[in-house]
């Protein structure tokens, strides 16, 4: 009998081996293959539900998977092991400490191939981890209280009485992992940063609560809980970070900002440090700047071909104003740096005013705003104009003075790039007019406005095809006639189920979703007449502009992102 599964070929190969060993009949195999094709239940749980998970089969599966397989309800209780990890962390990672002896921890895992979780537990507990496989259904029942550990005198490693002196109460057990000496704190901070870099995190959040310290990483734009530490170690972690970033370790009442540099995995990593006092201590946020991890190339950012070609041609203009707009975290700075990298030639003088300077680009003169000495965007811009610039980049236009100087610089022979905070491209013009910029100056100096968002990409390791529900079709505007579609029937899209490669999120990496508004005669006329943003947007669409929502829907049907991401990240109305 041929055993194949288009949807889950790895599990099908396991079923084939069980058939060859005589542990499953052909009827059983047909039933199991059907469940594999129509559902998402793990193979072990399918076998268990059908009453096929015998002792002999468990032994054979251990040989196939190369992991021990443990049933929670048949595993002796080891209270010492359960105390080394918090309940929240256990629930989130779907793991369960089964036995602890000396420096060895037997760790039950629904997915024992999740090496990231193994590394995290090793870092938290300072033990050697032996992964074992547990059933997802057993774990769910344990969390809900339906089943519990088997209670008896002996643990997996022998009688509890043999090392009863090693047992402590809950609080003492937590204090075992406080990393109280200086060397341990140094190693812990280094481990936190190294793990963040390896996991492609952009930010590290170290947050104090009443009874713990929480560690979260922002990966692909979303915060993920990584681990928890005892409250007692919080001040030592903060002090170590303050020392590395040359901040005042005695100041705990005021916010502090700084920078620090570490060598992580043979890479020089620059970090912006923000420390803020709160009711439970001090919260630390580290913004990681890894230049090698950021694509300083417009083509690698994922712009659609049409927008990319148009934007590149506009960048070759000798003078004018280019705005990149969007909310915080939409990738505006990365787009500007990529544009500057493209323009960075020996025969041009490029100056930037930034707050702060995030990445250093050889060949470009970069200056940082310092409000304490009244060094503002406006004052830097005035100085720039006396430095014979060809191209000027202003990190952000925040006030009337900066806006006016930037616009006038664009009109007097300079190419000026800057950012704004608006929801879409057309809204930039009313925003600048609110800053008292004359419409005729705005209309004559602006070359284009690029609005953008960053959306997460579907993880290629755990991708699957699913039906799109009606509520998502409505939210995306996919209806008869919507976006040029005809009658809409069943629509499928791709999503990730969650795996170790994407840390269980179903997403890996991000891509830009743009909206490029190029100034034409009709748009220029509307700007000069102070028309509302809706009219400007309609004119731009007539002139060929594709909206962010349209470009986002294209990414869905190309299998790059999900409808949930587009609905969540793109708020503009088309």
Coordinates of C-alpha atoms in Angstrom, one line a residue:
X1 CA 0.0 0.0 0.0
X2 CA 1.4 3.4 -1.0
X3 CA 1.2 5.9 1.8
X4 CA 1.3 9.6 0.6
X5 CA 0.0 12.9 1.8
X6 CA 0.2 16.1 -0.3
X7 CA -0.5 18.3 2.7
X8 CA 1.8 16.6 5.3
X9 CA 4.3 14.3 3.6
X10 CA 6.6 14.0 6.7
X11 CA 3.8 12.5 8.8
X12 CA 2.8 10.2 6.0
X13 CA 6.3 8.7 5.9
X14 CA 6.0 8.0 9.6
X15 CA 2.6 6.3 9.0
X16 CA 4.3 4.2 6.2
X17 CA 7.0 3.0 8.6
X18 CA 4.3 2.0 11.2
X19 CA 2.5 0.1 8.5
X20 CA 5.7 -1.7 7.4
X21 CA 6.3 -2.7 11.0
X22 CA 2.8 -4.2 11.3
X23 CA 1.8 -1.7 14.0
X24 CA -1.0 -0.3 11.7
X25 CA -3.4 -2.0 9.4
X26 CA -4.3 -0.7 5.9
X27 CA -7.7 0.4 7.2
X28 CA -6.1 2.3 10.1
X29 CA -3.7 3.9 7.6
X30 CA -6.6 5.2 5.4
X31 CA -8.3 6.7 8.5
X32 CA -5.1 8.4 9.7
X33 CA -4.3 9.7 6.2
X34 CA -7.8 11.2 5.9
X35 CA -7.3 13.0 9.2
X36 CA -3.9 14.3 8.1
X37 CA -5.4 15.8 4.9
X38 CA -8.6 17.4 6.4
X39 CA -7.3 18.6 9.8
X40 CA -4.3 20.1 11.6
X41 CA -4.1 17.7 14.5
X42 CA -0.6 16.3 15.1
X43 CA -0.1 12.7 14.1
X44 CA 0.5 11.5 17.7
X45 CA -2.9 13.0 18.8
X46 CA -4.6 11.4 15.8
X47 CA -3.2 8.0 16.7
X48 CA -4.2 8.6 20.4
X49 CA -7.8 9.6 19.5
X50 CA -8.2 6.4 17.5
X51 CA -6.9 4.3 20.3
X52 CA -3.8 3.2 18.3
X53 CA -1.1 4.7 20.4
X54 CA 0.0 1.4 22.1
X55 CA 3.2 0.9 24.2
X56 CA 4.9 -0.9 21.3
X57 CA 4.0 1.9 18.9
X58 CA 5.3 4.6 21.3
X59 CA 8.7 2.7 21.4
X60 CA 8.8 2.6 17.6
X61 CA 7.9 6.3 17.3
X62 CA 10.7 7.2 19.7
X63 CA 13.1 5.5 17.3
X64 CA 11.6 7.3 14.3
X65 CA 11.5 10.8 15.9
X66 CA 14.7 10.2 17.9
X67 CA 13.0 11.7 21.0
X68 CA 11.6 10.2 24.2
X69 CA 7.8 10.4 24.2
X70 CA 6.2 11.0 27.5
X71 CA 2.5 10.8 28.6
X72 CA 2.0 13.5 31.3
X73 CA -0.6 11.4 33.2
X74 CA 2.0 8.5 33.4
X75 CA 4.9 10.7 34.4
X76 CA 5.9 11.0 38.1
X77 CA 5.5 14.4 39.6
X78 CA 8.8 16.4 40.1
X79 CA 7.9 19.6 42.0
X80 CA 11.5 20.8 41.8
X81 CA 11.4 20.7 38.0
X82 CA 8.1 22.6 37.8
X83 CA 9.5 25.5 39.8
X84 CA 12.2 26.5 37.3
X85 CA 9.9 28.1 34.8
X86 CA 6.9 30.4 35.2
X87 CA 3.4 29.1 34.4
X88 CA 2.9 31.8 31.7
X89 CA 6.1 30.8 30.0
X90 CA 5.2 27.2 30.1
X91 CA 1.8 27.9 28.6
X92 CA 3.1 30.2 25.9
X93 CA 5.8 27.8 24.7
X94 CA 3.8 24.6 25.2
X95 CA 6.5 23.0 27.3
X96 CA 6.6 21.2 30.6
X97 CA 9.6 20.6 32.9
X98 CA 9.3 16.9 33.7
X99 CA 12.3 16.1 35.8
X100 CA 15.3 17.9 37.2
X101 CA 18.4 16.2 38.6
X102 CA 21.6 18.2 39.2
X103 CA 22.2 20.3 36.1
X104 CA 20.0 18.2 33.8
X105 CA 16.4 19.1 32.9
X106 CA 14.1 16.7 31.1
X107 CA 11.8 19.1 29.2
X108 CA 8.5 17.9 27.7
X109 CA 7.8 19.8 24.4
X110 CA 4.8 19.7 22.0
X111 CA 7.4 20.5 19.4
X112 CA 10.8 19.2 20.5
X113 CA 12.5 20.5 17.4
X114 CA 11.9 24.0 18.5
X115 CA 15.6 24.8 19.1
X116 CA 14.9 28.4 19.9
X117 CA 12.8 27.4 23.0
X118 CA 15.5 24.9 24.0
X119 CA 18.1 27.7 23.9
X120 CA 15.8 30.1 25.9
X121 CA 15.1 27.5 28.6
X122 CA 18.8 26.7 28.8
X123 CA 19.6 30.5 29.2
X124 CA 16.9 30.9 31.9
X125 CA 17.6 27.8 34.0
X126 CA 21.4 27.5 33.4
X127 CA 20.8 23.7 32.9
X128 CA 21.5 21.2 30.2
X129 CA 18.2 20.4 28.4
X130 CA 17.0 17.0 27.2
X131 CA 14.0 17.5 25.0
X132 CA 11.2 14.9 25.1
X133 CA 8.0 14.8 23.1
X134 CA 4.6 15.3 24.7
X135 CA 1.2 15.1 23.0
X136 CA -0.5 18.5 22.3
X137 CA -3.8 17.0 23.6
X138 CA -2.1 15.9 26.8
X139 CA -0.6 19.4 27.3
X140 CA -4.0 21.1 26.7
X141 CA -5.6 18.8 29.3
X142 CA -2.8 19.4 31.8
X143 CA -3.3 23.2 31.4
X144 CA -7.1 22.9 31.8
X145 CA -6.6 20.6 34.9
X146 CA -8.2 17.5 33.2
X147 CA -5.1 15.4 33.8
X148 CA -2.1 15.8 36.2
X149 CA 1.2 14.1 36.9
X150 CA 1.3 10.7 38.4
X151 CA 2.0 11.0 42.2
X152 CA 4.3 8.4 43.7
X153 CA 7.5 8.2 45.8
X154 CA 9.9 7.8 43.0
X155 CA 10.8 10.4 40.3
X156 CA 12.3 9.6 37.0
X157 CA 15.8 9.8 38.4
X158 CA 15.3 7.8 41.5
X159 CA 13.6 8.3 44.9
X160 CA 12.9 11.8 46.1
X161 CA 14.3 10.9 49.5
X162 CA 17.8 10.5 48.0
X163 CA 18.2 14.2 47.4
X164 CA 15.4 15.7 49.5
X165 CA 17.9 18.2 50.9
X166 CA 18.1 19.8 47.5
X167 CA 14.5 20.8 47.6
X168 CA 13.5 24.2 48.7
X169 CA 10.3 26.2 48.9
X170 CA 9.1 28.1 45.9
X171 CA 10.7 31.4 46.7
X172 CA 14.1 29.8 47.5
X173 CA 14.0 27.9 44.2
X174 CA 13.4 31.2 42.3
X175 CA 16.3 32.8 44.1
X176 CA 18.5 30.1 42.7
X177 CA 18.3 31.8 39.3
X178 CA 18.9 35.4 40.4
X179 CA 22.4 35.6 38.8
X180 CA 23.5 37.5 41.8
X181 CA 27.2 37.8 41.0
X182 CA 28.6 40.4 38.6
X183 CA 30.0 37.9 36.1
X184 CA 26.6 36.2 35.8
X185 CA 24.8 39.5 35.1
X186 CA 27.3 40.4 32.4
X187 CA 26.7 37.0 30.8
X188 CA 23.0 37.4 31.1
X189 CA 22.9 40.8 29.4
X190 CA 25.2 39.6 26.7
X191 CA 22.9 36.5 26.2
X192 CA 19.8 38.7 25.9
X193 CA 21.3 40.9 23.2
X194 CA 22.9 38.0 21.3
X195 CA 19.6 36.1 21.3
X196 CA 17.8 39.2 20.1
X197 CA 20.2 39.7 17.2
X198 CA 20.0 36.0 16.2
X199 CA 16.2 36.2 16.3
X200 CA 16.2 39.3 14.0
X201 CA 14.6 41.4 16.8
X202 CA 14.5 45.2 16.2
X203 CA 13.8 46.0 19.9
X204 CA 14.4 44.5 23.3
X205 CA 12.0 45.3 26.1
X206 CA 13.0 44.5 29.7
X207 CA 9.9 45.3 31.9
X208 CA 9.6 45.2 35.7
X209 CA 6.4 43.9 37.2
X210 CA 5.3 43.3 40.8
X211 CA 6.8 39.7 41.0
X212 CA 8.9 39.3 37.9
X213 CA 11.0 40.8 35.1
X214 CA 9.6 40.2 31.6
X215 CA 11.7 40.0 28.5
X216 CA 10.1 40.7 25.2
X217 CA 11.5 41.0 21.7
X218 CA 9.9 42.9 18.8
X219 CA 10.3 40.6 15.8
X220 CA 8.9 41.6 12.4
X221 CA 7.0 44.5 14.1
X222 CA 5.2 42.4 16.8
X223 CA 6.2 42.0 20.4
X224 CA 6.8 38.4 21.5
X225 CA 7.2 37.2 25.1
X226 CA 10.5 35.5 25.4
X227 CA 11.1 34.7 29.0
X228 CA 10.8 35.9 32.6
X229 CA 13.3 36.4 35.4
X230 CA 13.0 36.8 39.2
X231 CA 12.3 40.4 40.3
X232 CA 15.5 40.5 42.3
X233 CA 17.7 40.5 39.2
X234 CA 16.1 43.6 37.7
X235 CA 18.3 46.4 39.2
X236 CA 21.5 44.4 38.3
X237 CA 20.4 44.1 34.7
X238 CA 19.5 47.8 34.5
X239 CA 22.9 48.8 36.1
X240 CA 24.8 46.7 33.6
X241 CA 23.1 48.3 30.7
X242 CA 23.6 51.8 32.1
X243 CA 27.4 51.1 32.5
X244 CA 27.6 49.9 28.9
X245 CA 25.8 53.0 27.6
X246 CA 27.7 55.4 29.9
X247 CA 24.6 56.5 31.8
X248 CA 24.3 57.6 35.4
X249 CA 23.8 54.4 37.4
X250 CA 22.7 56.3 40.5
X251 CA 19.9 58.2 38.7
X252 CA 16.7 56.2 39.0
X253 CA 14.1 58.9 39.1
X254 CA 14.4 60.4 35.6
X255 CA 14.4 58.9 32.1
X256 CA 17.8 58.5 30.5
X257 CA 18.8 57.9 26.9
X258 CA 22.1 56.6 25.5
X259 CA 23.8 54.4 23.0
X260 CA 25.9 51.3 23.4
X261 CA 28.0 49.1 21.2
X262 CA 28.5 45.3 21.5
X263 CA 30.2 42.7 19.4
X264 CA 27.6 40.0 18.8
X265 CA 28.3 36.9 16.7
X266 CA 31.3 38.6 15.2
X267 CA 29.2 41.7 14.2
X268 CA 29.4 45.2 15.6
X269 CA 25.9 46.0 16.9
X270 CA 24.9 49.6 17.7
X271 CA 22.0 50.0 20.2
X272 CA 19.9 53.0 21.2
X273 CA 19.1 52.7 24.9
X274 CA 16.0 54.2 26.6
X275 CA 15.5 53.8 30.4
X276 CA 12.3 55.0 32.0
X277 CA 11.3 54.9 35.7
X278 CA 8.0 53.3 36.4
X279 CA 6.1 52.1 39.5
X280 CA 7.8 48.7 39.7
X281 CA 11.4 49.9 38.9
X282 CA 13.0 50.9 35.6
X283 CA 11.9 49.7 32.2
X284 CA 14.6 49.3 29.5
X285 CA 14.1 49.4 25.7
X286 CA 17.0 48.7 23.4
X287 CA 16.6 49.6 19.7
X288 CA 19.0 47.4 17.7
X289 CA 20.7 48.8 14.6
X290 CA 22.3 46.0 12.7
X291 CA 23.2 47.5 9.3
X292 CA 23.9 44.1 7.8
X293 CA 20.4 42.9 8.7
X294 CA 18.8 46.0 7.0
X295 CA 18.4 46.0 3.3
X296 CA 19.9 49.3 2.2
X297 CA 18.6 48.7 -1.3
X298 CA 15.2 49.8 -2.7
X299 CA 14.9 46.6 -4.8
X300 CA 15.4 44.4 -1.7
X301 CA 12.7 46.3 0.3
X302 CA 10.0 44.7 -1.9
X303 CA 8.6 47.6 -3.8
X304 CA 6.3 46.6 -6.7
X305 CA 8.1 47.0 -10.0
X306 CA 6.0 49.9 -11.3
X307 CA 6.4 52.0 -8.1
X308 CA 10.1 51.1 -7.9
X309 CA 10.8 52.3 -11.5
X310 CA 8.9 55.5 -11.0
X311 CA 10.5 56.3 -7.6
X312 CA 14.0 55.7 -9.0
X313 CA 13.4 58.0 -11.9
X314 CA 12.1 60.8 -9.6
X315 CA 15.3 60.4 -7.4
X316 CA 17.3 61.4 -10.4
X317 CA 15.7 64.9 -10.6
X318 CA 18.2 67.7 -9.8
X319 CA 15.9 69.5 -7.4
X320 CA 12.5 69.3 -5.7
X321 CA 10.9 67.8 -2.6
X322 CA 10.3 64.1 -1.9
X323 CA 8.2 63.1 1.1
X324 CA 8.1 59.6 2.6
X325 CA 5.1 59.3 5.0
X326 CA 3.6 56.8 7.3
X327 CA 3.2 56.1 11.1
X328 CA 6.1 55.1 13.4
X329 CA 7.5 51.8 12.4
X330 CA 6.5 51.9 8.8
X331 CA 10.0 51.8 7.4
X332 CA 10.3 55.4 6.4
X333 CA 13.9 55.8 7.6
X334 CA 15.0 52.6 5.8
X335 CA 13.5 53.8 2.6
X336 CA 15.3 57.2 2.9
X337 CA 18.6 55.5 3.7
X338 CA 18.1 53.2 0.7
X339 CA 17.4 56.2 -1.5
X340 CA 20.5 58.0 -0.2
X341 CA 22.6 54.9 -0.8
X342 CA 21.4 55.0 -4.5
X343 CA 22.3 58.7 -4.8
X344 CA 25.6 58.5 -3.0
X345 CA 28.2 59.3 -5.6
X346 CA 31.6 61.0 -5.6
X347 CA 30.3 64.0 -7.5
X348 CA 27.5 65.0 -5.1
X349 CA 27.4 66.5 -1.6
X350 CA 24.8 64.9 0.6
X351 CA 24.0 66.2 4.1
X352 CA 21.5 64.8 6.6
X353 CA 19.8 66.1 9.7
X354 CA 18.6 63.2 11.9
X355 CA 17.2 62.6 15.3
X356 CA 19.0 60.3 16.0
X357 CA 21.5 59.1 13.4
X358 CA 20.4 55.4 13.0
X359 CA 22.9 54.2 10.4
X360 CA 26.2 55.7 9.3
X361 CA 26.8 55.8 5.6
X362 CA 30.3 56.4 4.3
X363 CA 30.5 59.4 1.9
X364 CA 27.5 61.2 3.5
X365 CA 27.8 64.0 6.1
X366 CA 25.3 63.1 8.8
X367 CA 24.4 65.5 11.7
X368 CA 22.3 64.8 14.8
X369 CA 19.8 67.1 16.4
X370 CA 20.6 68.2 19.9
X371 CA 17.7 70.2 21.5
X372 CA 19.7 70.8 24.7
X373 CA 22.0 73.2 22.8
X374 CA 19.2 74.4 20.5
X375 CA 20.5 72.4 17.5
X376 CA 17.2 71.8 15.8
X377 CA 16.3 70.6 12.3
X378 CA 15.7 74.2 11.3
X379 CA 19.1 75.4 12.5
X380 CA 20.9 72.5 10.9
X381 CA 19.1 73.2 7.6
X382 CA 20.2 76.8 7.6
X383 CA 23.8 75.7 8.1
X384 CA 23.4 73.0 5.4
X385 CA 22.5 75.7 2.8
X386 CA 25.9 77.3 3.4
X387 CA 27.7 74.0 2.8
X388 CA 27.1 73.8 -0.9
X389 CA 24.8 70.7 -0.8
X390 CA 23.3 68.9 -3.8
X391 CA 21.0 66.6 -1.7
X392 CA 19.6 67.2 1.7
X393 CA 17.8 64.7 3.9
X394 CA 15.7 66.0 6.9
X395 CA 14.8 63.2 9.3
X396 CA 11.3 64.6 10.0
X397 CA 9.4 67.8 9.3
X398 CA 7.8 68.6 12.7
X399 CA 7.2 72.4 12.6
X400 CA 6.5 75.4 10.4
X401 CA 10.1 76.7 10.4
X402 CA 11.7 73.4 9.3
X403 CA 9.0 72.9 6.7
X404 CA 9.4 76.4 5.2
X405 CA 13.3 76.1 5.0
X406 CA 13.0 72.6 3.4
X407 CA 10.5 73.7 0.8
X408 CA 12.5 76.8 -0.1
X409 CA 15.7 74.7 -0.4
X410 CA 13.9 72.4 -2.8
X411 CA 12.9 75.5 -4.9
X412 CA 16.5 76.8 -5.1
X413 CA 18.2 73.9 -6.7
X414 CA 18.4 71.2 -4.0
X415 CA 16.9 67.8 -3.9
X416 CA 15.3 67.5 -0.4
X417 CA 14.1 64.2 1.1
X418 CA 12.1 64.1 4.3
X419 CA 9.4 62.2 6.3
X420 CA 6.0 63.1 7.6
X421 CA 3.4 61.3 9.8
X422 CA 0.3 60.9 7.8
X423 CA -2.0 58.0 7.0
X424 CA -1.8 58.3 3.2
X425 CA 0.0 60.2 0.5
X426 CA -2.7 62.8 -0.2
X427 CA -3.0 63.8 3.4
X428 CA 0.5 65.2 3.3
X429 CA -0.6 68.4 1.6
X430 CA -3.2 69.5 4.2
X431 CA -0.7 68.6 6.9
X432 CA 2.0 70.9 5.4
X433 CA -0.6 73.7 4.8
X434 CA -1.4 73.4 8.5
X435 CA 2.2 74.3 9.1
X436 CA 1.6 77.6 7.2
X437 CA 3.3 76.5 4.0
X438 CA 1.8 78.4 1.1
X439 CA 0.0 76.1 -1.4
X440 CA 1.8 77.6 -4.4
X441 CA 5.2 76.8 -2.8
X442 CA 4.1 73.3 -2.0
X443 CA 2.6 72.6 -5.4
X444 CA 5.7 73.9 -7.3
X445 CA 8.4 72.2 -5.1
X446 CA 6.9 68.7 -4.5
X447 CA 7.9 65.9 -6.8
X448 CA 6.2 63.0 -5.1
X449 CA 4.8 61.7 -1.9
X450 CA 5.5 58.0 -1.0
X451 CA 3.2 56.6 1.7
X452 CA 4.1 53.1 3.0
X453 CA 3.5 50.4 5.6
X454 CA 5.4 47.3 6.5
X455 CA 3.5 44.0 6.6
X456 CA 4.7 40.6 7.8
X457 CA 5.4 37.9 5.2
X458 CA 4.0 34.4 5.4
X459 CA 6.6 32.0 6.8
X460 CA 7.7 29.7 3.9
X461 CA 8.5 26.8 6.3
X462 CA 4.9 26.3 7.6
X463 CA 2.7 27.8 4.8
X464 CA -0.7 26.4 4.0
X465 CA -3.6 27.4 1.8
X466 CA -6.9 28.2 3.4
X467 CA -10.3 29.6 2.4
X468 CA -10.9 33.3 2.9
X469 CA -13.9 34.0 5.2
X470 CA -16.5 36.5 4.1
X471 CA -15.7 39.1 6.8
X472 CA -12.2 39.4 5.4
X473 CA -13.5 39.8 1.9
X474 CA -15.7 42.7 3.0
X475 CA -12.8 44.3 5.0
X476 CA -10.5 44.2 2.0
X477 CA -13.2 45.4 -0.4
X478 CA -13.1 42.2 -2.4
X479 CA -16.7 42.1 -3.6
X480 CA -18.3 41.9 -7.1
X481 CA -16.7 44.9 -8.9
X482 CA -14.3 45.7 -6.0
X483 CA -10.8 46.4 -7.2
X484 CA -11.9 45.4 -10.7
X485 CA -12.9 41.8 -9.7
X486 CA -15.9 40.2 -11.3
X487 CA -18.2 37.8 -9.3
X488 CA -16.4 36.6 -6.2
X489 CA -16.8 33.0 -5.2
X490 CA -14.4 30.9 -3.1
X491 CA -11.1 32.7 -2.5
X492 CA -8.1 31.1 -1.0
X493 CA -5.0 32.7 0.5
X494 CA -1.8 31.5 2.2
X495 CA -1.0 31.6 5.9
X496 CA 1.6 30.2 8.2
X497 CA 0.6 27.6 10.9
X498 CA 3.5 28.5 13.2
X499 CA 6.9 26.7 13.5
X500 CA 10.3 27.0 15.1
X501 CA 11.6 29.1 12.1
X502 CA 9.0 31.8 12.8
X503 CA 8.7 31.4 16.6
X504 CA 5.2 30.2 16.3
X505 CA 3.8 33.4 14.7
X506 CA 3.3 32.1 11.1
X507 CA 5.3 35.1 9.8
X508 CA 8.9 35.6 8.9
X509 CA 10.3 38.9 7.5
X510 CA 8.5 42.0 6.3
X511 CA 7.8 43.7 3.0
X512 CA 6.8 47.3 2.1
X513 CA 3.4 48.2 0.8
X514 CA 3.6 51.5 -1.0
X515 CA 1.4 54.3 -2.3
X516 CA 3.3 56.6 -4.7
X517 CA 1.6 59.9 -5.5
X518 CA 3.4 61.7 -8.3
X519 CA 2.5 65.3 -8.8
X520 CA 0.8 66.0 -12.1
X521 CA -1.0 69.1 -13.4
X522 CA -4.4 68.2 -11.9
X523 CA -2.9 67.3 -8.5
X524 CA -0.8 70.5 -8.6
X525 CA -4.0 72.6 -9.4
X526 CA -5.9 71.0 -6.5
X527 CA -3.1 71.6 -4.0
X528 CA -2.9 75.3 -5.0
X529 CA -6.7 75.6 -4.5
X530 CA -6.4 74.0 -1.0
X531 CA -8.6 71.0 -2.0
X532 CA -9.3 68.3 0.6
X533 CA -7.2 65.2 0.6
X534 CA -10.0 63.0 -0.8
X535 CA -10.1 65.1 -4.0
X536 CA -6.3 65.1 -4.3
X537 CA -6.3 61.3 -3.9
X538 CA -9.0 60.8 -6.5
X539 CA -7.1 62.9 -9.0
X540 CA -3.9 60.9 -8.3
X541 CA -5.8 57.6 -8.8
X542 CA -7.1 58.9 -12.1
X543 CA -3.5 59.7 -13.0
X544 CA -2.5 56.1 -12.4
X545 CA -1.7 55.9 -8.7
X546 CA -2.2 52.5 -7.0
X547 CA -3.4 52.8 -3.4
X548 CA -1.8 50.9 -0.5
X549 CA -4.9 48.8 -0.2
X550 CA -4.6 47.7 -3.9
X551 CA -0.9 46.9 -3.6
X552 CA -1.7 45.0 -0.3
X553 CA -4.4 42.9 -2.0
X554 CA -1.8 42.0 -4.7
X555 CA 0.5 40.7 -2.0
X556 CA -2.3 38.5 -0.6
X557 CA -3.0 36.9 -4.0
X558 CA 0.7 36.4 -4.6
X559 CA 0.9 34.4 -1.3
X560 CA 3.3 36.9 0.3
X561 CA 1.2 38.1 3.2
X562 CA -2.3 37.5 4.7
X563 CA -5.5 39.4 4.7
X564 CA -5.3 39.9 8.5
X565 CA -2.0 41.8 8.0
X566 CA -3.4 44.1 5.4
X567 CA -6.5 44.9 7.4
X568 CA -4.5 45.5 10.5
X569 CA -1.8 47.7 9.0
X570 CA -3.5 49.7 6.3
X571 CA -6.2 52.0 7.7
X572 CA -6.8 54.3 4.7
X573 CA -10.1 54.2 2.9
X574 CA -10.0 53.7 -0.8

